[in-house]
Protein backbone atom coordinates (compact mmCIF):
# COMPACT_ATOMS: atom_id res chain seq x y z
CA UNK A 1 0.00 0.00 0.00
CA UNK A 2 1.33 3.45 -0.89
CA UNK A 3 2.46 5.60 2.05
CA UNK A 4 -0.32 8.17 1.61
CA UNK A 5 -3.03 5.54 1.79
CA UNK A 6 -1.31 3.65 4.60
CA UNK A 7 -1.07 6.66 6.93
CA UNK A 8 -4.64 7.72 6.17
CA UNK A 9 -5.97 4.19 6.72
CA UNK A 10 -4.12 3.80 10.04
CA UNK A 11 -5.60 7.07 11.27
CA UNK A 12 -9.08 6.22 9.96
CA UNK A 13 -8.85 2.91 11.85
CA UNK A 14 -7.78 4.63 15.08
CA UNK A 15 -10.66 7.12 14.71
CA UNK A 16 -13.38 4.48 14.50
CA UNK A 17 -15.64 4.77 17.50
CA UNK A 18 -13.70 7.67 19.04
CA UNK A 19 -15.69 10.84 19.73
CA UNK A 20 -13.03 13.08 21.27
CA UNK A 21 -10.56 15.16 19.25
CA UNK A 22 -7.65 15.10 21.71
CA UNK A 23 -6.92 11.34 21.63
CA UNK A 24 -7.60 11.18 17.89
CA UNK A 25 -5.13 13.96 17.09
CA UNK A 26 -2.60 12.58 19.59
CA UNK A 27 -2.67 9.19 17.90
CA UNK A 28 -2.53 10.78 14.43
CA UNK A 29 0.58 12.76 15.42
CA UNK A 30 2.21 9.58 16.74
CA UNK A 31 1.36 7.58 13.60
CA UNK A 32 2.89 10.27 11.40
CA UNK A 33 5.95 10.94 13.58
CA UNK A 34 6.87 7.28 13.94
CA UNK A 35 5.68 6.26 10.46
CA UNK A 36 7.65 8.75 8.36
CA UNK A 37 11.43 8.89 8.17
CA UNK A 38 13.48 11.97 9.02
CA UNK A 39 10.64 13.83 10.74
CA UNK A 40 11.75 15.82 13.78
CA UNK A 41 8.30 17.18 14.71
CA UNK A 42 4.74 16.24 13.77
CA UNK A 43 1.63 17.78 15.22
CA UNK A 44 -1.40 19.96 15.03
CA UNK A 45 -2.30 23.57 15.59
CA UNK A 46 -6.01 24.26 16.01
CA UNK A 47 -7.66 27.51 15.01
CA UNK A 48 -9.04 29.58 17.88
CA UNK A 49 -10.17 33.00 16.81
CA UNK A 50 -7.40 34.62 14.79
CA UNK A 51 -4.59 32.34 15.92
CA UNK A 52 -3.44 28.77 15.76
CA UNK A 53 -3.00 27.14 19.16
CA UNK A 54 -0.72 24.17 19.77
CA UNK A 55 -2.48 20.83 19.86
CA UNK A 56 -1.25 17.25 20.17
CA UNK A 57 2.24 16.62 18.78
CA UNK A 58 5.35 14.43 18.84
CA UNK A 59 8.78 16.02 19.12
CA UNK A 60 10.47 18.84 21.00
CA UNK A 61 8.43 21.55 22.77
CA UNK A 62 6.89 23.96 20.26
CA UNK A 63 5.54 27.46 19.85
CA UNK A 64 2.18 27.69 21.60
CA UNK A 65 0.40 30.36 19.55
CA UNK A 66 0.84 31.41 15.92
CA UNK A 67 -1.15 34.32 14.44
CA UNK A 68 -2.96 33.69 11.15
CA UNK A 69 -0.78 34.81 8.26
CA UNK A 70 2.46 34.44 10.25
CA UNK A 71 5.12 31.77 9.69
CA UNK A 72 4.54 28.70 7.55
CA UNK A 73 1.61 27.45 9.67
CA UNK A 74 -0.25 30.76 9.79
CA UNK A 75 0.35 31.36 6.09
CA UNK A 76 -0.92 27.90 5.08
CA UNK A 77 -4.03 28.39 7.22
CA UNK A 78 -4.78 31.86 5.84
CA UNK A 79 -4.22 30.71 2.22
CA UNK A 80 -6.16 27.46 2.82
CA UNK A 81 -3.55 25.42 0.98
CA UNK A 82 -0.61 23.13 1.64
CA UNK A 83 2.82 24.74 1.86
CA UNK A 84 5.97 22.73 1.23
CA UNK A 85 9.07 24.63 2.31
CA UNK A 86 12.35 22.93 1.31
CA UNK A 87 14.47 25.55 3.13
CA UNK A 88 12.80 27.26 6.08
CA UNK A 89 15.54 29.90 6.28
CA UNK A 90 14.37 31.16 2.87
CA UNK A 91 10.72 31.50 3.97
CA UNK A 92 9.95 35.14 4.87
CA UNK A 93 8.78 35.36 8.48
CA UNK A 94 9.53 31.73 9.34
CA UNK A 95 8.95 31.09 13.05
CA UNK A 96 11.81 28.96 14.37
CA UNK A 97 10.41 26.91 17.24
CA UNK A 98 13.35 24.50 16.80
CA UNK A 99 16.59 25.96 15.46
CA UNK A 100 17.54 22.55 14.01
CA UNK A 101 14.54 22.56 11.63
CA UNK A 102 15.54 22.84 7.96
CA UNK A 103 12.37 21.96 6.02
CA UNK A 104 8.64 21.98 6.73
CA UNK A 105 5.28 21.00 5.31
CA UNK A 106 1.97 22.37 6.58
CA UNK A 107 -1.42 20.99 5.50
CA UNK A 108 -4.61 22.84 6.47
CA UNK A 109 -7.51 20.90 7.99
CA UNK A 110 -10.53 22.30 6.14
CA UNK A 111 -14.21 21.37 6.41
CA UNK A 112 -16.93 23.09 4.36
CA UNK A 113 -14.45 25.83 3.42
CA UNK A 114 -13.63 26.56 7.06
CA UNK A 115 -10.10 26.09 8.43
CA UNK A 116 -10.13 23.97 11.59
CA UNK A 117 -6.36 23.95 12.04
CA UNK A 118 -3.20 22.67 10.41
CA UNK A 119 -1.05 19.56 10.37
CA UNK A 120 2.61 20.60 10.65
CA UNK A 121 5.75 18.52 10.06
CA UNK A 122 9.37 19.60 10.43
CA UNK A 123 12.62 17.90 9.46
CA UNK A 124 16.28 18.57 10.15
CA UNK A 125 16.93 17.50 6.53
CA UNK A 126 16.72 20.24 3.87
CA UNK A 127 14.21 19.44 1.10
CA UNK A 128 12.79 16.48 3.06
CA UNK A 129 9.18 16.96 1.91
CA UNK A 130 7.93 16.71 -1.66
CA UNK A 131 4.92 15.66 -3.71
CA UNK A 132 4.76 12.16 -2.21
CA UNK A 133 4.62 13.50 1.35
CA UNK A 134 2.16 16.18 0.30
CA UNK A 135 -0.21 13.53 -1.10
CA UNK A 136 0.19 11.38 2.04
CA UNK A 137 -0.50 14.24 4.44
CA UNK A 138 -3.36 15.65 2.38
CA UNK A 139 -4.96 12.19 2.56
CA UNK A 140 -4.55 12.30 6.36
CA UNK A 141 -6.02 15.82 6.43
CA UNK A 142 -8.98 14.60 4.38
CA UNK A 143 -9.67 11.82 6.91
CA UNK A 144 -9.46 14.20 9.88
CA UNK A 145 -11.34 17.04 8.19
CA UNK A 146 -14.16 14.64 7.39
CA UNK A 147 -14.73 14.25 11.14
CA UNK A 148 -15.32 17.89 12.15
CA UNK A 149 -17.56 17.00 15.06
CA UNK A 150 -14.46 15.46 16.66
CA UNK A 151 -12.20 18.40 15.85
CA UNK A 152 -14.48 21.22 16.99
PDB file of C-alpha atoms in Angstrom:
ATOM      1  CA  UNK A   1       0.000   0.000   0.000  1.00  0.00           C
ATOM      2  CA  UNK A   2       1.333   3.453  -0.894  1.00  0.00           C
ATOM      3  CA  UNK A   3       2.459   5.596   2.046  1.00  0.00           C
ATOM      4  CA  UNK A   4      -0.321   8.173   1.611  1.00  0.00           C
ATOM      5  CA  UNK A   5      -3.029   5.538   1.793  1.00  0.00           C
ATOM      6  CA  UNK A   6      -1.314   3.648   4.601  1.00  0.00           C
ATOM      7  CA  UNK A   7      -1.068   6.661   6.934  1.00  0.00           C
ATOM      8  CA  UNK A   8      -4.639   7.722   6.173  1.00  0.00           C
ATOM      9  CA  UNK A   9      -5.967   4.190   6.719  1.00  0.00           C
ATOM     10  CA  UNK A  10      -4.119   3.799  10.036  1.00  0.00           C
ATOM     11  CA  UNK A  11      -5.603   7.071  11.266  1.00  0.00           C
ATOM     12  CA  UNK A  12      -9.077   6.217   9.961  1.00  0.00           C
ATOM     13  CA  UNK A  13      -8.848   2.906  11.847  1.00  0.00           C
ATOM     14  CA  UNK A  14      -7.784   4.633  15.078  1.00  0.00           C
ATOM     15  CA  UNK A  15     -10.656   7.117  14.713  1.00  0.00           C
ATOM     16  CA  UNK A  16     -13.382   4.479  14.497  1.00  0.00           C
ATOM     17  CA  UNK A  17     -15.641   4.767  17.497  1.00  0.00           C
ATOM     18  CA  UNK A  18     -13.696   7.671  19.039  1.00  0.00           C
ATOM     19  CA  UNK A  19     -15.693  10.837  19.732  1.00  0.00           C
ATOM     20  CA  UNK A  20     -13.026  13.076  21.274  1.00  0.00           C
ATOM     21  CA  UNK A  21     -10.561  15.156  19.250  1.00  0.00           C
ATOM     22  CA  UNK A  22      -7.654  15.102  21.708  1.00  0.00           C
ATOM     23  CA  UNK A  23      -6.920  11.344  21.626  1.00  0.00           C
ATOM     24  CA  UNK A  24      -7.603  11.181  17.886  1.00  0.00           C
ATOM     25  CA  UNK A  25      -5.131  13.962  17.091  1.00  0.00           C
ATOM     26  CA  UNK A  26      -2.595  12.578  19.593  1.00  0.00           C
ATOM     27  CA  UNK A  27      -2.667   9.190  17.900  1.00  0.00           C
ATOM     28  CA  UNK A  28      -2.533  10.777  14.434  1.00  0.00           C
ATOM     29  CA  UNK A  29       0.581  12.764  15.421  1.00  0.00           C
ATOM     30  CA  UNK A  30       2.213   9.579  16.743  1.00  0.00           C
ATOM     31  CA  UNK A  31       1.360   7.581  13.603  1.00  0.00           C
ATOM     32  CA  UNK A  32       2.888  10.272  11.401  1.00  0.00           C
ATOM     33  CA  UNK A  33       5.948  10.942  13.580  1.00  0.00           C
ATOM     34  CA  UNK A  34       6.874   7.279  13.937  1.00  0.00           C
ATOM     35  CA  UNK A  35       5.677   6.262  10.458  1.00  0.00           C
ATOM     36  CA  UNK A  36       7.649   8.745   8.362  1.00  0.00           C
ATOM     37  CA  UNK A  37      11.427   8.890   8.169  1.00  0.00           C
ATOM     38  CA  UNK A  38      13.483  11.972   9.023  1.00  0.00           C
ATOM     39  CA  UNK A  39      10.636  13.833  10.740  1.00  0.00           C
ATOM     40  CA  UNK A  40      11.753  15.822  13.782  1.00  0.00           C
ATOM     41  CA  UNK A  41       8.304  17.177  14.714  1.00  0.00           C
ATOM     42  CA  UNK A  42       4.742  16.237  13.770  1.00  0.00           C
ATOM     43  CA  UNK A  43       1.635  17.778  15.218  1.00  0.00           C
ATOM     44  CA  UNK A  44      -1.403  19.963  15.031  1.00  0.00           C
ATOM     45  CA  UNK A  45      -2.300  23.573  15.591  1.00  0.00           C
ATOM     46  CA  UNK A  46      -6.013  24.262  16.007  1.00  0.00           C
ATOM     47  CA  UNK A  47      -7.660  27.514  15.011  1.00  0.00           C
ATOM     48  CA  UNK A  48      -9.040  29.577  17.884  1.00  0.00           C
ATOM     49  CA  UNK A  49     -10.173  33.005  16.806  1.00  0.00           C
ATOM     50  CA  UNK A  50      -7.401  34.625  14.790  1.00  0.00           C
ATOM     51  CA  UNK A  51      -4.586  32.343  15.922  1.00  0.00           C
ATOM     52  CA  UNK A  52      -3.437  28.768  15.757  1.00  0.00           C
ATOM     53  CA  UNK A  53      -3.005  27.144  19.163  1.00  0.00           C
ATOM     54  CA  UNK A  54      -0.720  24.168  19.769  1.00  0.00           C
ATOM     55  CA  UNK A  55      -2.482  20.827  19.857  1.00  0.00           C
ATOM     56  CA  UNK A  56      -1.246  17.246  20.166  1.00  0.00           C
ATOM     57  CA  UNK A  57       2.242  16.624  18.780  1.00  0.00           C
ATOM     58  CA  UNK A  58       5.345  14.428  18.841  1.00  0.00           C
ATOM     59  CA  UNK A  59       8.782  16.018  19.124  1.00  0.00           C
ATOM     60  CA  UNK A  60      10.467  18.843  21.002  1.00  0.00           C
ATOM     61  CA  UNK A  61       8.428  21.555  22.768  1.00  0.00           C
ATOM     62  CA  UNK A  62       6.891  23.960  20.261  1.00  0.00           C
ATOM     63  CA  UNK A  63       5.535  27.457  19.855  1.00  0.00           C
ATOM     64  CA  UNK A  64       2.179  27.688  21.600  1.00  0.00           C
ATOM     65  CA  UNK A  65       0.397  30.361  19.550  1.00  0.00           C
ATOM     66  CA  UNK A  66       0.838  31.405  15.918  1.00  0.00           C
ATOM     67  CA  UNK A  67      -1.148  34.321  14.440  1.00  0.00           C
ATOM     68  CA  UNK A  68      -2.962  33.693  11.153  1.00  0.00           C
ATOM     69  CA  UNK A  69      -0.783  34.805   8.261  1.00  0.00           C
ATOM     70  CA  UNK A  70       2.464  34.441  10.249  1.00  0.00           C
ATOM     71  CA  UNK A  71       5.123  31.769   9.689  1.00  0.00           C
ATOM     72  CA  UNK A  72       4.538  28.700   7.554  1.00  0.00           C
ATOM     73  CA  UNK A  73       1.608  27.453   9.672  1.00  0.00           C
ATOM     74  CA  UNK A  74      -0.246  30.763   9.791  1.00  0.00           C
ATOM     75  CA  UNK A  75       0.346  31.362   6.087  1.00  0.00           C
ATOM     76  CA  UNK A  76      -0.919  27.896   5.079  1.00  0.00           C
ATOM     77  CA  UNK A  77      -4.026  28.391   7.222  1.00  0.00           C
ATOM     78  CA  UNK A  78      -4.784  31.856   5.837  1.00  0.00           C
ATOM     79  CA  UNK A  79      -4.224  30.711   2.221  1.00  0.00           C
ATOM     80  CA  UNK A  80      -6.159  27.455   2.823  1.00  0.00           C
ATOM     81  CA  UNK A  81      -3.545  25.423   0.982  1.00  0.00           C
ATOM     82  CA  UNK A  82      -0.608  23.134   1.645  1.00  0.00           C
ATOM     83  CA  UNK A  83       2.816  24.742   1.859  1.00  0.00           C
ATOM     84  CA  UNK A  84       5.971  22.727   1.226  1.00  0.00           C
ATOM     85  CA  UNK A  85       9.074  24.625   2.315  1.00  0.00           C
ATOM     86  CA  UNK A  86      12.353  22.928   1.311  1.00  0.00           C
ATOM     87  CA  UNK A  87      14.470  25.555   3.126  1.00  0.00           C
ATOM     88  CA  UNK A  88      12.796  27.263   6.083  1.00  0.00           C
ATOM     89  CA  UNK A  89      15.538  29.903   6.276  1.00  0.00           C
ATOM     90  CA  UNK A  90      14.367  31.162   2.871  1.00  0.00           C
ATOM     91  CA  UNK A  91      10.717  31.504   3.975  1.00  0.00           C
ATOM     92  CA  UNK A  92       9.950  35.142   4.870  1.00  0.00           C
ATOM     93  CA  UNK A  93       8.783  35.360   8.481  1.00  0.00           C
ATOM     94  CA  UNK A  94       9.532  31.732   9.339  1.00  0.00           C
ATOM     95  CA  UNK A  95       8.954  31.093  13.047  1.00  0.00           C
ATOM     96  CA  UNK A  96      11.809  28.959  14.365  1.00  0.00           C
ATOM     97  CA  UNK A  97      10.410  26.914  17.239  1.00  0.00           C
ATOM     98  CA  UNK A  98      13.346  24.504  16.801  1.00  0.00           C
ATOM     99  CA  UNK A  99      16.593  25.963  15.458  1.00  0.00           C
ATOM    100  CA  UNK A 100      17.541  22.555  14.007  1.00  0.00           C
ATOM    101  CA  UNK A 101      14.545  22.560  11.630  1.00  0.00           C
ATOM    102  CA  UNK A 102      15.538  22.844   7.958  1.00  0.00           C
ATOM    103  CA  UNK A 103      12.374  21.964   6.020  1.00  0.00           C
ATOM    104  CA  UNK A 104       8.643  21.984   6.726  1.00  0.00           C
ATOM    105  CA  UNK A 105       5.278  20.999   5.311  1.00  0.00           C
ATOM    106  CA  UNK A 106       1.974  22.371   6.576  1.00  0.00           C
ATOM    107  CA  UNK A 107      -1.416  20.990   5.503  1.00  0.00           C
ATOM    108  CA  UNK A 108      -4.609  22.840   6.468  1.00  0.00           C
ATOM    109  CA  UNK A 109      -7.507  20.904   7.989  1.00  0.00           C
ATOM    110  CA  UNK A 110     -10.532  22.301   6.145  1.00  0.00           C
ATOM    111  CA  UNK A 111     -14.207  21.370   6.414  1.00  0.00           C
ATOM    112  CA  UNK A 112     -16.926  23.088   4.365  1.00  0.00           C
ATOM    113  CA  UNK A 113     -14.450  25.833   3.424  1.00  0.00           C
ATOM    114  CA  UNK A 114     -13.625  26.563   7.064  1.00  0.00           C
ATOM    115  CA  UNK A 115     -10.096  26.085   8.426  1.00  0.00           C
ATOM    116  CA  UNK A 116     -10.132  23.974  11.595  1.00  0.00           C
ATOM    117  CA  UNK A 117      -6.362  23.954  12.041  1.00  0.00           C
ATOM    118  CA  UNK A 118      -3.200  22.670  10.409  1.00  0.00           C
ATOM    119  CA  UNK A 119      -1.053  19.556  10.366  1.00  0.00           C
ATOM    120  CA  UNK A 120       2.607  20.597  10.647  1.00  0.00           C
ATOM    121  CA  UNK A 121       5.755  18.516  10.063  1.00  0.00           C
ATOM    122  CA  UNK A 122       9.374  19.595  10.431  1.00  0.00           C
ATOM    123  CA  UNK A 123      12.619  17.904   9.464  1.00  0.00           C
ATOM    124  CA  UNK A 124      16.283  18.569  10.147  1.00  0.00           C
ATOM    125  CA  UNK A 125      16.926  17.499   6.531  1.00  0.00           C
ATOM    126  CA  UNK A 126      16.724  20.241   3.868  1.00  0.00           C
ATOM    127  CA  UNK A 127      14.213  19.440   1.099  1.00  0.00           C
ATOM    128  CA  UNK A 128      12.785  16.484   3.056  1.00  0.00           C
ATOM    129  CA  UNK A 129       9.184  16.959   1.905  1.00  0.00           C
ATOM    130  CA  UNK A 130       7.933  16.713  -1.664  1.00  0.00           C
ATOM    131  CA  UNK A 131       4.918  15.663  -3.712  1.00  0.00           C
ATOM    132  CA  UNK A 132       4.756  12.163  -2.208  1.00  0.00           C
ATOM    133  CA  UNK A 133       4.625  13.495   1.354  1.00  0.00           C
ATOM    134  CA  UNK A 134       2.159  16.177   0.303  1.00  0.00           C
ATOM    135  CA  UNK A 135      -0.210  13.530  -1.098  1.00  0.00           C
ATOM    136  CA  UNK A 136       0.192  11.383   2.039  1.00  0.00           C
ATOM    137  CA  UNK A 137      -0.497  14.243   4.437  1.00  0.00           C
ATOM    138  CA  UNK A 138      -3.357  15.652   2.383  1.00  0.00           C
ATOM    139  CA  UNK A 139      -4.965  12.189   2.558  1.00  0.00           C
ATOM    140  CA  UNK A 140      -4.548  12.301   6.358  1.00  0.00           C
ATOM    141  CA  UNK A 141      -6.024  15.817   6.432  1.00  0.00           C
ATOM    142  CA  UNK A 142      -8.982  14.595   4.384  1.00  0.00           C
ATOM    143  CA  UNK A 143      -9.673  11.825   6.906  1.00  0.00           C
ATOM    144  CA  UNK A 144      -9.457  14.198   9.877  1.00  0.00           C
ATOM    145  CA  UNK A 145     -11.343  17.044   8.192  1.00  0.00           C
ATOM    146  CA  UNK A 146     -14.159  14.643   7.394  1.00  0.00           C
ATOM    147  CA  UNK A 147     -14.731  14.253  11.141  1.00  0.00           C
ATOM    148  CA  UNK A 148     -15.317  17.887  12.146  1.00  0.00           C
ATOM    149  CA  UNK A 149     -17.562  16.997  15.063  1.00  0.00           C
ATOM    150  CA  UNK A 150     -14.463  15.462  16.656  1.00  0.00           C
ATOM    151  CA  UNK A 151     -12.198  18.402  15.851  1.00  0.00           C
ATOM    152  CA  UNK A 152     -14.484  21.216  16.989  1.00  0.00           C
TER     153      UNK A 152
END
